Coordinates of C-alpha atoms in Angstrom, one line a residue:
M18 CA -7.1 121.1 62.8
V19 CA -8.1 124.6 63.9
L20 CA -5.0 126.5 65.2
Q21 CA -6.5 129.9 65.9
K22 CA -9.8 131.7 65.7
G23 CA -10.3 135.4 65.4
R24 CA -13.2 137.3 67.0
P25 CA -16.4 137.5 64.9
D26 CA -17.1 140.9 63.3
G27 CA -19.6 143.2 65.1
P28 CA -23.2 143.9 64.1
Q29 CA -23.9 144.5 60.4
V30 CA -27.0 145.5 58.3
R31 CA -27.7 141.8 57.8
P32 CA -27.2 139.4 60.7
M33 CA -24.0 137.8 59.4
R34 CA -21.0 136.7 61.5
I35 CA -17.5 136.2 60.0
A36 CA -14.4 134.9 61.7
E37 CA -11.0 134.2 60.1
C38 CA -9.5 130.9 61.5
L39 CA -6.1 129.4 60.8
L40 CA -6.5 125.8 59.7
G41 CA -3.8 123.3 59.1
D42 CA -2.8 119.7 58.3
D43 CA 0.5 117.9 57.8
T44 CA 1.2 119.8 54.6
G45 CA 0.7 123.4 55.8
T46 CA -1.8 126.0 57.0
I47 CA -4.3 128.4 55.4
V48 CA -6.7 131.1 56.6
F49 CA -10.3 129.9 56.6
T50 CA -13.2 132.4 56.5
A51 CA -16.0 131.0 58.7
R52 CA -19.4 132.5 58.1
N53 CA -22.6 132.4 60.4
D54 CA -23.1 129.0 61.9
Q55 CA -19.6 127.9 60.8
V56 CA -18.1 130.3 63.4
D57 CA -19.5 128.2 66.2
L58 CA -17.9 125.0 64.9
M59 CA -14.4 126.6 64.8
K60 CA -12.9 126.1 68.3
P61 CA -9.1 126.1 68.9
D62 CA -7.5 122.6 68.9
S63 CA -10.7 121.0 67.4
T64 CA -10.4 118.8 64.3
V65 CA -12.8 119.5 61.4
I66 CA -13.3 117.9 58.0
L67 CA -14.1 120.4 55.2
R68 CA -16.0 118.9 52.2
N69 CA -16.3 120.7 48.9
A70 CA -14.3 123.7 50.1
K71 CA -13.1 126.4 47.7
I72 CA -10.3 129.0 47.5
D73 CA -11.3 132.7 47.4
M74 CA -8.6 135.3 46.5
F75 CA -8.6 138.2 48.9
K76 CA -6.2 141.1 48.3
G77 CA -3.8 138.8 46.4
S78 CA -3.8 135.9 49.0
M79 CA -5.7 132.7 49.3
R80 CA -8.5 132.1 51.8
L81 CA -10.3 128.8 52.2
A82 CA -14.1 128.9 52.3
V83 CA -17.1 126.5 52.5
D84 CA -20.2 127.9 50.8
K85 CA -23.8 126.5 50.6
W86 CA -22.6 123.5 48.5
G87 CA -20.0 122.5 51.1
R88 CA -20.0 121.0 54.5
I89 CA -18.1 121.2 57.8
E90 CA -17.9 118.2 60.2
V91 CA -16.3 118.2 63.7
T92 CA -14.5 114.9 64.1
E93 CA -12.2 113.0 66.4
P94 CA -8.8 114.6 67.3
A95 CA -6.2 114.5 64.6
S96 CA -3.3 112.1 64.7
F97 CA -0.8 114.3 62.7
N98 CA 1.4 117.2 63.4
V99 CA 0.4 120.5 61.7
K100 CA 3.2 122.0 59.5
E101 CA 2.9 125.5 60.8
D102 CA 5.9 126.9 58.8
N103 CA 4.0 126.6 55.4
N104 CA 1.2 129.2 55.6
L105 CA -0.3 129.3 52.1
S106 CA -2.3 132.5 52.9
L107 CA 1.0 134.4 53.3
V108 CA 1.9 133.9 49.7
E109 CA 0.9 136.9 47.6
Y110 CA -0.3 136.4 44.1
E111 CA -0.5 138.9 41.3
L112 CA -2.5 138.6 38.0
V113 CA -0.1 139.1 35.1
N114 CA -1.4 139.7 31.6
V115 CA 0.8 138.0 29.0
V116 CA 0.8 139.5 25.6
E117 CA 1.2 137.0 22.8
E118 CA 3.1 138.3 19.7

């Protein structure tokens, strides 16, 4: 379920639109980066199905994305309550190199 949708970025060299949306289900929430036509599908309180989505790391946090191999479908309203207190994009990750001796 789409909880929030930010404004798309302004004009760029290439005609690309990007919006960050907060998506959630009954396990938690995550920031989804919508690109181009995906921006139009993301409307607050709509329910979407993401197929073949992937996680991108951005400044140490997770972002959900659907590239050319994935698909977004708008579907019937969800019958679950979104667990808003578990935002996975707020968890910071750091790459740690382990030296084996």
